[in-house]
Coordinates of C-alpha atoms and ligand atoms in Angstrom, one line a residue:
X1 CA 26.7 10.0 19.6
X2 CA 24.6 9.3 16.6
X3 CA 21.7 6.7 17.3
X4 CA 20.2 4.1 14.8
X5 CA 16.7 3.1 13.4
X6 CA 16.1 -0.5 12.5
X7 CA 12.9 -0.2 10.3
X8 CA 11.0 -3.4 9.1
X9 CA 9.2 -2.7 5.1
X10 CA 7.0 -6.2 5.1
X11 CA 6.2 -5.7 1.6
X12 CA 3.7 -7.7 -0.7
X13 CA 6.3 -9.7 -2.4
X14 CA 9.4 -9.0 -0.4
X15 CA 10.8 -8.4 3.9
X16 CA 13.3 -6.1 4.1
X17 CA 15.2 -5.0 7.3
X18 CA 16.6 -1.3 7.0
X19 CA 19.0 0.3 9.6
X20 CA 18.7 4.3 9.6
X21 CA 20.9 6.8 11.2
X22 CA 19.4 9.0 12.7
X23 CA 20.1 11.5 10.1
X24 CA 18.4 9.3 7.9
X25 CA 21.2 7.8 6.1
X26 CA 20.9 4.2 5.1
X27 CA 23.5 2.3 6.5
X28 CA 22.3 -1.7 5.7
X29 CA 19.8 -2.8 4.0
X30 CA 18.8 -7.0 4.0
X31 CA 15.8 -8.4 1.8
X32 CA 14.1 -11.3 1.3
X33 CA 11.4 -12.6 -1.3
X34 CA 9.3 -14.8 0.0
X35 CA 6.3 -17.2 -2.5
X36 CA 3.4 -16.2 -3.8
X37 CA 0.4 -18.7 -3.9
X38 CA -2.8 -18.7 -6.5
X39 CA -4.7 -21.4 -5.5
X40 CA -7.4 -20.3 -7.1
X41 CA -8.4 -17.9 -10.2
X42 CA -8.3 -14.9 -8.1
X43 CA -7.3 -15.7 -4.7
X44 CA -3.5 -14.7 -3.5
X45 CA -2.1 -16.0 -0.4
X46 CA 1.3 -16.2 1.5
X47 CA 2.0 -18.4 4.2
X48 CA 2.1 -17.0 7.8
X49 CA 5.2 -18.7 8.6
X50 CA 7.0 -17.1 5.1
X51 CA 6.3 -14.2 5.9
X52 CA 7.7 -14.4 9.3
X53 CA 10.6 -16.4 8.2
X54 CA 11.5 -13.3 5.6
X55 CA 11.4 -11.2 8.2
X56 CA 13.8 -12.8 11.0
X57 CA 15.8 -13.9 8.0
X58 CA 16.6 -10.0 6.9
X59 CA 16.8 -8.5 10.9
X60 CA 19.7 -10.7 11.2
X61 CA 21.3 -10.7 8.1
X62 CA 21.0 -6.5 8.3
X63 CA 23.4 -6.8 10.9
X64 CA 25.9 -8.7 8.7
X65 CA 26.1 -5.9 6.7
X66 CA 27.0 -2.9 8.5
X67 CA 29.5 -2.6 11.3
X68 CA 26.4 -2.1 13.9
X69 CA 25.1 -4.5 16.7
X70 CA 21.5 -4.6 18.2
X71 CA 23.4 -3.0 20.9
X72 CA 23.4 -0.1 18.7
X73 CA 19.8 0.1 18.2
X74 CA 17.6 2.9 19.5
X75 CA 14.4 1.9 18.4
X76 CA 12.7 -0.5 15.6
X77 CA 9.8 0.7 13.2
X78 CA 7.5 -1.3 11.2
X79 CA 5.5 -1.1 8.2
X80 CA 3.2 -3.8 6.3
X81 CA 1.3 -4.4 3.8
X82 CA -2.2 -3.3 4.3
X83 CA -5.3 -5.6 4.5
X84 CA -3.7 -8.5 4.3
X85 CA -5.3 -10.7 7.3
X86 CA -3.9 -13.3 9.5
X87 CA -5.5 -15.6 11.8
X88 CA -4.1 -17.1 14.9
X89 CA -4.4 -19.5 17.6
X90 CA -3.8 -17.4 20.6
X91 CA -2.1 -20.4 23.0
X92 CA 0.0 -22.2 19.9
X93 CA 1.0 -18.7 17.7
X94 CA -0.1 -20.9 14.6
X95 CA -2.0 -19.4 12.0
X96 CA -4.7 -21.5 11.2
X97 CA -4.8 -20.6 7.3
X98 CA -2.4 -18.5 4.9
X99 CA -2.7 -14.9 5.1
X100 CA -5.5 -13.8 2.5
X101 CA -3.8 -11.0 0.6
X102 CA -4.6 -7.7 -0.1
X103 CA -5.1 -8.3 -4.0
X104 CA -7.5 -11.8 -3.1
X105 CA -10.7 -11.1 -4.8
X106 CA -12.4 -14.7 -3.1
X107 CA -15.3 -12.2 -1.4
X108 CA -16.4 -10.3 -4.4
X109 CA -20.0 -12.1 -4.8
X110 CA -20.1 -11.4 -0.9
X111 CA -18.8 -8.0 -1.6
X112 CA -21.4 -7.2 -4.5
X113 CA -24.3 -8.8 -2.2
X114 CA -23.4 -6.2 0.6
X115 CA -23.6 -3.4 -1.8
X116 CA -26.6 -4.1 -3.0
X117 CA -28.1 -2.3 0.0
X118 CA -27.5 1.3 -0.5
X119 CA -28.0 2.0 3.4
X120 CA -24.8 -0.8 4.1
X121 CA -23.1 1.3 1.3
X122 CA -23.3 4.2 3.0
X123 CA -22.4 3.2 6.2
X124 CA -19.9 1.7 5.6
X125 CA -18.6 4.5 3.5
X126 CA -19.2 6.9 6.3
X127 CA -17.9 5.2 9.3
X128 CA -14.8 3.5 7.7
X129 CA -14.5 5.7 4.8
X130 CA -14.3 2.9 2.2
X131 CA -16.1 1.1 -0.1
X132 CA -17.5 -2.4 0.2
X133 CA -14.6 -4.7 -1.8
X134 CA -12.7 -7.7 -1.2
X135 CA -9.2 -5.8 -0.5
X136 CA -10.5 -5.1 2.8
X137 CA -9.6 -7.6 5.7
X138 CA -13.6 -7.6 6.6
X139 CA -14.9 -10.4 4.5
X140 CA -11.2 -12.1 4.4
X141 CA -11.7 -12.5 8.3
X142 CA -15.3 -13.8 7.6
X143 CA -14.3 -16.1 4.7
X144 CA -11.4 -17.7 7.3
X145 CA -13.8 -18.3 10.1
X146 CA -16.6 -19.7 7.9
X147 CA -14.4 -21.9 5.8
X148 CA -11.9 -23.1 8.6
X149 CA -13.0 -26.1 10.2
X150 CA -14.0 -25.1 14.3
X151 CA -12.8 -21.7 13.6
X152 CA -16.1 -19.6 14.5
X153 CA -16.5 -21.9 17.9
X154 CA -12.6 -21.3 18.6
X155 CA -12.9 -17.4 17.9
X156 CA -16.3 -17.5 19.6
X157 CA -14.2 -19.0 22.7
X158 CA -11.7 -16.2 22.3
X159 CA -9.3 -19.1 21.6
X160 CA -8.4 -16.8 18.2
X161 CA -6.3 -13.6 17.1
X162 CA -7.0 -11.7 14.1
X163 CA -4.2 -8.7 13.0
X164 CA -3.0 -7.3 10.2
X165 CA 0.5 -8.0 9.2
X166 CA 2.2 -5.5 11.2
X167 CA 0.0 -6.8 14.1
X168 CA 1.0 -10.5 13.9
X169 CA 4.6 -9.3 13.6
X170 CA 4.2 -7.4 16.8
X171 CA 2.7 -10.9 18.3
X172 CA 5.5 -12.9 17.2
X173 CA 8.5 -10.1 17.8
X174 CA 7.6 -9.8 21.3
X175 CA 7.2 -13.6 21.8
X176 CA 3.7 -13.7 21.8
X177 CA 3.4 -10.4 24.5
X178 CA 1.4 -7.6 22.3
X179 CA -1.9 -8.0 20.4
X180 CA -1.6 -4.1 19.2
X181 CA -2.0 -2.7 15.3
X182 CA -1.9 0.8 14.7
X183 CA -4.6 3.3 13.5
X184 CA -3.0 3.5 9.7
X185 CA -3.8 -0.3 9.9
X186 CA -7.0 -0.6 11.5
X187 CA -8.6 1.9 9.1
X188 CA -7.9 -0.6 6.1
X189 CA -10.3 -3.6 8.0
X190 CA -13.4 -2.0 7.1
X191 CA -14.1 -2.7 10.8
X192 CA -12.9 0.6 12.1
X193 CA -15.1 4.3 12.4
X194 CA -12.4 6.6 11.4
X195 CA -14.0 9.4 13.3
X196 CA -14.3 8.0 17.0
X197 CA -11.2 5.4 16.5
X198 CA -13.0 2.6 17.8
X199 CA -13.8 -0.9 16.2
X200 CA -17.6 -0.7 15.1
X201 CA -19.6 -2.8 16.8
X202 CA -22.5 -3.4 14.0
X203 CA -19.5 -3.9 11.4
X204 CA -18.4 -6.9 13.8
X205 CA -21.8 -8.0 13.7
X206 CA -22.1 -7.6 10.2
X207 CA -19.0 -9.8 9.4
X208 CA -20.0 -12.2 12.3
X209 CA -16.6 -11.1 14.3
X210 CA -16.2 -11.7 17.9
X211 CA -14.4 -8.2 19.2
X212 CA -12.4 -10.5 21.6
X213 CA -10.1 -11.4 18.4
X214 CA -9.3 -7.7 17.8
X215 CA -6.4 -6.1 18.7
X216 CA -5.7 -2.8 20.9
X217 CA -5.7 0.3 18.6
X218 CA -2.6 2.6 19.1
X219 CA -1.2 5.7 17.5
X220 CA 1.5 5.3 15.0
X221 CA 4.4 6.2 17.6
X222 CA 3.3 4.4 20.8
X223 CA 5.3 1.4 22.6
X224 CA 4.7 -1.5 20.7
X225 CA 6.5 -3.8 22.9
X226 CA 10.0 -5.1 23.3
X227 CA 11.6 -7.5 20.8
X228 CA 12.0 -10.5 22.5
X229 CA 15.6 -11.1 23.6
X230 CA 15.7 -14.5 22.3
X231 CA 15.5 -13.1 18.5
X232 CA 18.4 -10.6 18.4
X233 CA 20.2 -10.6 22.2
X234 CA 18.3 -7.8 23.0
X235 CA 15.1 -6.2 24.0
X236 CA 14.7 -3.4 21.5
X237 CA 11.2 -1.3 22.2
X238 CA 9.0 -1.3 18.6
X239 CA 7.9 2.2 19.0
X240 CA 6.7 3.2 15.3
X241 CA 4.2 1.3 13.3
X242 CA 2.0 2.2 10.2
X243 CA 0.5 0.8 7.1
X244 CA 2.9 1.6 3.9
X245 CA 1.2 3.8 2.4
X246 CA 0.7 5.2 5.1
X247 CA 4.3 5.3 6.6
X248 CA 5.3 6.7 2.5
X249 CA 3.3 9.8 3.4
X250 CA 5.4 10.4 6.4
X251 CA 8.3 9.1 5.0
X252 CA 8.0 11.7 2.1
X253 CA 7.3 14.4 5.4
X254 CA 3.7 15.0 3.3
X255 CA 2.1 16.6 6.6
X256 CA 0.5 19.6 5.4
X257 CA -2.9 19.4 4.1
X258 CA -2.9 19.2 0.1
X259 CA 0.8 17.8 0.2
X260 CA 0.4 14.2 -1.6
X261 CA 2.7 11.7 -2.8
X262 CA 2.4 8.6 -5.0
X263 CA 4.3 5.5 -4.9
X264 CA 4.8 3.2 -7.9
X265 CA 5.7 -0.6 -6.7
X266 CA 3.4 -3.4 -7.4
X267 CA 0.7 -1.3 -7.4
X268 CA 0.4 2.6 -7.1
X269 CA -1.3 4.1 -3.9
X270 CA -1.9 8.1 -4.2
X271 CA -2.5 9.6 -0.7
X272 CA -3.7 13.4 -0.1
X273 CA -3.2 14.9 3.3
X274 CA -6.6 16.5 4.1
X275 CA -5.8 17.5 7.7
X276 CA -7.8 17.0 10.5
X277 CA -11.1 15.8 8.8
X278 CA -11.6 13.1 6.5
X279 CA -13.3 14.1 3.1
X280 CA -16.2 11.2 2.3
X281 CA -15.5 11.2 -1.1
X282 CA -17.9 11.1 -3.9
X283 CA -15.8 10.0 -6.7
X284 CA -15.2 6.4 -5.1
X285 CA -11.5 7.5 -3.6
X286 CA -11.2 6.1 0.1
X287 CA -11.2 8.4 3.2
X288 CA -8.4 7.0 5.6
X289 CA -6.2 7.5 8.4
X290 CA -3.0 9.5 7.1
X291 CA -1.1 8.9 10.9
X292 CA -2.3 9.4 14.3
X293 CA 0.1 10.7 16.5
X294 CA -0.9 12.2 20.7
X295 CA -4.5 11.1 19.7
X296 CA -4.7 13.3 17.3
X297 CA -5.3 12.0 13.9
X298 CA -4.6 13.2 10.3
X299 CA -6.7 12.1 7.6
X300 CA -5.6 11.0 3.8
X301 CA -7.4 10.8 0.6
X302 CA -6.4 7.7 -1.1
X303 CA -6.7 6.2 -4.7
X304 CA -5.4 3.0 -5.2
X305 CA -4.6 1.0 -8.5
X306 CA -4.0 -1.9 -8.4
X307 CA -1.4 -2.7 -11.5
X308 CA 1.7 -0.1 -11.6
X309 CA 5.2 -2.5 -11.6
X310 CA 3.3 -5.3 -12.0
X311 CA 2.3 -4.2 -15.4
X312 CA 6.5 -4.3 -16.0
X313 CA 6.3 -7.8 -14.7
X314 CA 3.7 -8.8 -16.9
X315 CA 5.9 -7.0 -20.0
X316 CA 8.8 -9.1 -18.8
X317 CA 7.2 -12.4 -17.3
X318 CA 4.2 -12.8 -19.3
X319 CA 5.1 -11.4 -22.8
X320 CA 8.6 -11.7 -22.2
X321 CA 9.2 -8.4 -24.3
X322 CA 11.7 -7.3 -22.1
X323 CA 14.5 -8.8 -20.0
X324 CA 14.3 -6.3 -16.5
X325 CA 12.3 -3.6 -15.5
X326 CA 15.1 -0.4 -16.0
X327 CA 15.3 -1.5 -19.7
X328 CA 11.5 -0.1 -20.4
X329 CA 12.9 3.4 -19.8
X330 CA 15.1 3.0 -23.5
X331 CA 12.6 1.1 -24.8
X332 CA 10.1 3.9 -24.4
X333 CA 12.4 6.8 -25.7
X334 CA 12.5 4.7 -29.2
X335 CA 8.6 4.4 -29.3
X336 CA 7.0 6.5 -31.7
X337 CA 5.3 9.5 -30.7
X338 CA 1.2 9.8 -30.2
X339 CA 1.7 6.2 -31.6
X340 CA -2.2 5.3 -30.9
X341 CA -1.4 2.4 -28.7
X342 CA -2.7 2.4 -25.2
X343 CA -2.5 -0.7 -22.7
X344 CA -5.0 -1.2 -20.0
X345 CA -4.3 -3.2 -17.4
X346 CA -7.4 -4.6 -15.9
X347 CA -6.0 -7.8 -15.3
X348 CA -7.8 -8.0 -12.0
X349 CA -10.2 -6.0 -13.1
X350 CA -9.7 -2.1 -11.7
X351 CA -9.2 -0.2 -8.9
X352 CA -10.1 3.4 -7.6
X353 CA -11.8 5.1 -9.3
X354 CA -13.3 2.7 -11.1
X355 CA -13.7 -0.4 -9.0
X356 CA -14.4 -2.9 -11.3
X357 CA -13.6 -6.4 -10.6
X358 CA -15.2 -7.6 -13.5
X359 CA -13.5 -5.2 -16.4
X360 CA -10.0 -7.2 -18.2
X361 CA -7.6 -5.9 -20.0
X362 CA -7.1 -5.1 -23.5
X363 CA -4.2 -3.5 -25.8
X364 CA -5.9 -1.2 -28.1
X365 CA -4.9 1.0 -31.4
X366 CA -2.4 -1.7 -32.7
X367 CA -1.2 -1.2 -36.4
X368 CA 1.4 -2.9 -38.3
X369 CA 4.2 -0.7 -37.5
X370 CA 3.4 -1.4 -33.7
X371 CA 6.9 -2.8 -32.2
X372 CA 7.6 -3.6 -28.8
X373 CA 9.1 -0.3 -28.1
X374 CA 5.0 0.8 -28.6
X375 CA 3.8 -2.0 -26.3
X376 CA 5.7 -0.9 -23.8
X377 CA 6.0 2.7 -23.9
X378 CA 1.9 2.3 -23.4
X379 CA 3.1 -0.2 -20.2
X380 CA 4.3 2.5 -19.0
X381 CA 1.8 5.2 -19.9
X382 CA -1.3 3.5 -18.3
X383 CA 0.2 4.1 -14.9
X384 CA 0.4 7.5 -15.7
X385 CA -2.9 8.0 -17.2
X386 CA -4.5 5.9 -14.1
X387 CA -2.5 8.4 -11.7
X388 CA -4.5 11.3 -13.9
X389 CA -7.4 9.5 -13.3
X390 CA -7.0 9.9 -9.5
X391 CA -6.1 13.5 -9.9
X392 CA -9.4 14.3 -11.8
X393 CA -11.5 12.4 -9.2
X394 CA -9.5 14.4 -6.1
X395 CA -9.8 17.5 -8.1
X396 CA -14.2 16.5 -8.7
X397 CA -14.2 16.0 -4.7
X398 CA -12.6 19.5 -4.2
X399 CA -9.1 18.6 -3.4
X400 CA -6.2 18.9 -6.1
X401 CA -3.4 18.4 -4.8
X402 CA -0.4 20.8 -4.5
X403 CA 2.2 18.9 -5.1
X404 CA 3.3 15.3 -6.2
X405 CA 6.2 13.3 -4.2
X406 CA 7.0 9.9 -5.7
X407 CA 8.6 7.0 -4.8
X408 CA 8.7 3.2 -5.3
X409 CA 10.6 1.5 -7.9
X410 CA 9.0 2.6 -10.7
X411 CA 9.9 6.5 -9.6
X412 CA 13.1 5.3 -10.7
X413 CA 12.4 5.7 -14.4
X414 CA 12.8 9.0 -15.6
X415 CA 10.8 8.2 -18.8
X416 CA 7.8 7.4 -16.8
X417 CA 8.1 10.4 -14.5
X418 CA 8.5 13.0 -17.2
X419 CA 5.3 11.7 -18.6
X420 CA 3.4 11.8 -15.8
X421 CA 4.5 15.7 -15.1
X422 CA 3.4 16.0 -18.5
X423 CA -0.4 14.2 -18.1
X424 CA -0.8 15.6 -14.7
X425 CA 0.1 19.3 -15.9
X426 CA 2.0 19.3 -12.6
X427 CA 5.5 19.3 -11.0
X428 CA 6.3 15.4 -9.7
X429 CA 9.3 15.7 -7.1
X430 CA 11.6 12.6 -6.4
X431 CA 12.8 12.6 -3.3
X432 CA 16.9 11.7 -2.3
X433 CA 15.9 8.8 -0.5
X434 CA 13.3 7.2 -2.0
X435 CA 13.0 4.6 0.4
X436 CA 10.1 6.4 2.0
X437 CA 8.3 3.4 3.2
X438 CA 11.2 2.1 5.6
X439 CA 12.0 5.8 6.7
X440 CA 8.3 6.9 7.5
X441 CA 8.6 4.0 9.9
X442 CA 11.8 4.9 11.5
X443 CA 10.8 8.7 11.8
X444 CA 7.5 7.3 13.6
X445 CA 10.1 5.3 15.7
X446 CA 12.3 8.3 16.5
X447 CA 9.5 10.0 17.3
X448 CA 8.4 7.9 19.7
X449 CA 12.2 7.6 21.1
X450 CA 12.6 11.2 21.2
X451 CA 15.4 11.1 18.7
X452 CA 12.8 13.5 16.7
X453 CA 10.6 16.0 18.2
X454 CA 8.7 17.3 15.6
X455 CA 7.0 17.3 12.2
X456 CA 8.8 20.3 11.4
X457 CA 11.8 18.7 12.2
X458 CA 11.8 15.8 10.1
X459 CA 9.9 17.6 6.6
X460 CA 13.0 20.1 7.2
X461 CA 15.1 16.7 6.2
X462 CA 13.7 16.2 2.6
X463 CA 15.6 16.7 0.1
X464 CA 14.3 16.7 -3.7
X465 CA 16.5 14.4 -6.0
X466 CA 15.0 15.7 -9.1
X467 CA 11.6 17.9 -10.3
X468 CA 10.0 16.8 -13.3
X469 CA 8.2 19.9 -14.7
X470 CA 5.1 19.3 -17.7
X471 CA 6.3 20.0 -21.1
X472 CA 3.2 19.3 -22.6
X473 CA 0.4 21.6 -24.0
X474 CA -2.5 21.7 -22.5
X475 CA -4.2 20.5 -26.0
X476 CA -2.2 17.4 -26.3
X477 CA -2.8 16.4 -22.8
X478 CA -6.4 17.0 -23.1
X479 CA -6.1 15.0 -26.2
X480 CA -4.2 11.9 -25.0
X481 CA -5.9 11.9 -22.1
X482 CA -9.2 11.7 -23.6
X483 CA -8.0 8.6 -25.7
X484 CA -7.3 7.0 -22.7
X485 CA -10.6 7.5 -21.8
X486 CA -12.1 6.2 -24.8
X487 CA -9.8 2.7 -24.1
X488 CA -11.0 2.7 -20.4
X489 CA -14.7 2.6 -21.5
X490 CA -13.7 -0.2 -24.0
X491 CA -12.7 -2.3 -21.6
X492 CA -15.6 -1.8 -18.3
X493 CA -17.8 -4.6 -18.0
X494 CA -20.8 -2.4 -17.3
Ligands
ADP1 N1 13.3 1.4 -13.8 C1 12.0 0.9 -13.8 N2 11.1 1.1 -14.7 C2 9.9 0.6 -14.6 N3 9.4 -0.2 -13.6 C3 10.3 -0.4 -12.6 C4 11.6 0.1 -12.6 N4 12.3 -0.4 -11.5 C5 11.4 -1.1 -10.9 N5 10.2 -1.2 -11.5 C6 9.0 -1.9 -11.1 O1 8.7 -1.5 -9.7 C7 8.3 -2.6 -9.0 C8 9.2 -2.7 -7.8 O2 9.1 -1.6 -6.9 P1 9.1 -1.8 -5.3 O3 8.8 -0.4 -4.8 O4 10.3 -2.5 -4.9 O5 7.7 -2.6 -5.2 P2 7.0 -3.5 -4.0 O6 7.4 -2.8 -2.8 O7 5.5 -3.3 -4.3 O8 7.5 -4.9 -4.2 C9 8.4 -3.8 -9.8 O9 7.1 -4.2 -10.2 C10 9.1 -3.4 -11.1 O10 8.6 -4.0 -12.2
G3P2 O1 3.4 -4.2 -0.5 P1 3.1 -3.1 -1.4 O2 4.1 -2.0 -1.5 O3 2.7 -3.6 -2.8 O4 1.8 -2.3 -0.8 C1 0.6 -3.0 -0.7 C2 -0.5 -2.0 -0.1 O5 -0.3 -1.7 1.2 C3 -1.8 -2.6 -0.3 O6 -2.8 -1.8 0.2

């Protein structure tokens, strides 16, 4: 009898609820967009209770969609947006202040202060693998119990929780029952040594963190806990749990080292499998936990930019150029060729490998022939030429990566994807199902259920949709690339 996957995607702007067979065909799919909050020039929050609303909104509503019951329901996965940090009061389940997300820059004087020590630098770099930046829950955590009223006493008194989303799902799935994250998770706090997979004790002191707040550290397929019978009738086990990034890896089966795979949604996160050791990287690219699974843990190499979709918003929201994201990919097929036109799009200043909070945007090379088609063809292209920017700083810390799966919504536009073959000089493979985010988290779930029982087994499931090979010379990409360059440096505020 075939068995199901229910796999939760807690996305930055959106819950979804995704059944799997065990095949890993999508039979229902729910979703649910939830507010963003700004209260402040550069602070981004979501409230604790949206979030969870979203969530038990789209795990019923899956249900309506497909001919399955929760009776039919092997095993549930989960998967989160990173870094985003939550605090709660342990006997009430409230939070007591938003969830400070991922893209919140409120910490960056703390942030710079910390790194003006080169020893804390490199500490922190070697223990955790990343750099000192707000995107990391550390200072998030630090900022809540400083600024909240009692809050230090309370966590002091171990009357407080702090987790990462998947974490405070867990909490709140199993009525309250499991404080557990995963190790995907953990290693985006800036609290965890990635090589003995503890929490660090002088980081905690650092960031003024009582370790009674932290939860228990588990590989990504473990028993979670059981969903708590009052939600869906039944006590499903959560047996799969990892970052998104994270779970993307696995879900594009990237588990030999040198596979990588990028995925275009909000932002774009390149990971590299670099097997069993993590590669402290010296071109400002974050060493991180790939998956963990028997103890044993694989390691990523990770790049992150922070504008890739959202640069499609801002073409459709902000400049109002264009009416929906799928309508760039004609847009950019009309747009003269080597046009001159390139779009940076610092608008929160820059990620990996730059990490500049302080660098803004600009659109460079206009003329008077410069249409919209232009404008947004260079949209487009700056996700691209940021994704090259990743491969030269892998390549400069002695990784290049063998091949490229993609995935997100933006993998959907073929435009895009030819051009990146092209700039990268390399093949970029698009997966059949490129929901990889949900299926990494149901594989890790099957794993854990013994519906799977193997690596092999599941990277014998992907199948490539399509393979975009460069057509480019090498001149003309040296070329472009080199103008890109030139806008980059227009544009850094140092
Ligand atoms: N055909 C397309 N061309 C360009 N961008 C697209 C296309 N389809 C979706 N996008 C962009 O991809 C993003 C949505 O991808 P998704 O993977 O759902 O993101 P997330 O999980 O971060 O919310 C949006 O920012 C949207 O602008
Ligand atoms: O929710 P997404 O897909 O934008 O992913 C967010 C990342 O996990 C942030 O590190």
């Amino acid at each position: 009898m075939m068995r199901y996957i229910l796999a939760i995607d807690q996305g930055t702007t959106s819950s979804r609820s995704i059944i799997f067979s065990e095949s890993g065909e999508i039979m229902a799919i729910a979703q649910k967009e939830f507010a963003q909050s700004y209260p402040q020039d550069g602070w981004v929050e979501h409230s604790a209770d949206d979030i969870w609303h979203s969530v038990l909104e789209t795990l019923q509503k899956v249900f309506e969609k497909c001919a399955l019951t929760p009776a039919g329901i092997t095993s549930i996965g989960i998967t989160n947006q990173r870094e985003t940090t939550l605090i709660w009061n342990k006997s009430t389940g409230k939070a007591i202040y938003p969830a400070i997300v991922w893209q919140d820059r409120r910490t960056a004087e703390q942030c710079r202060q910390l790194s003006a020590d080169p020893e804390r630098v490199d500490y922190v770099k070697k223990t955790t693998g990343l750099l000192i930046d707000p995107y990391f829950s550390a200072t998030k955590v630090n900022w809540i119990l400083n600024n909240v009223e009692g809050a230090k006493a309370a966590a002091e008194n171990g009357e407080l929780l702090f987790g990462t989303v998947d974490c405070y799902l867990i909490w709140r799935l199993t009525g309250g029952q499991q404080h557990v994250t995963d190790a995907t998770n953990a290693s985006r706090t800036m609290l965890f040594n990635i090589h003995s997979q503890q929490w660090d004790k002088k980081l905690l002191d650092l960031f003024a963190i009582p370790e009674c707040m932290l939860p228990e550290v588990k590989d990504c397929a473990a028993d979670f806990g059981q969903l708590d019978t009052a939600l869906l009738g039944r006590a499903i086990p959560i047996q799969g749990v990892a970052g998104d990034q994270q779970a993307a890896l696995i879900g594009q089966t990237c588990f030999e080292k040198g596979m990588a795979k990028s995925t275009y949604g909000t932002g774009c996160f390149m990971i590299l499998n670099t097997g069993d050791e993590p590669l402290v990287s010296e071109n400002r690219l974050l060493a991180t936990v790939a998956y963990r699974l028997n103890g044993k843990v694989t390691y990523g190499l990770e790049g992150s930019i922070f504008m890739a979709g959202a640069t499609v918003q801002w073409l459709r929201d902000g400049l109002k150029l264009i009416d929906n994201a799928e309508e760039t990919e004609a847009l950019a097929q009309r747009a003269r060729r080597n046009n001159g036109v390139f779009l940076v799009p610092a608008f929160t200043g820059l990620g990996a490998p730059y990490w500049d909070p302080d660098a803004r945007g600009a659109i460079l090379g206009l003329t008077r022939d410069t249409g919209i088609s232009e404008i947004v063809a260079a949209g487009l292209q700056s996700v691209c030429y940021q994704t090259k920017d990743l491969q030269k700083a892998m390549e400069s810390d002695g990784a290049r990566p063998c091949t490229l799966r993609v995935d997100g919504g933006m993998a959907n536009n073929d435009w895009v994807m030819g051009f990146l073959a092209d700039i990268l000089g390399a093949q970029v493979q698009r997966p059949v199902i490129t929901e990889t985010t949900a299926l990494g988290a149901a594989y890790l779930a099957g794993l854990q259920a013994g519906i799977y029982t193997s690596l092999a087994e599941l990277a014998g499931k992907w199948q490539v949709e399509r393979t975009f090979t460069p057509r480019m010379t090498k001149a003309q990409r040296n070329e472009a690339y080199c103008n890109w360059k030139e806008a980059v440096s227009r544009i850094r505020s140092h």
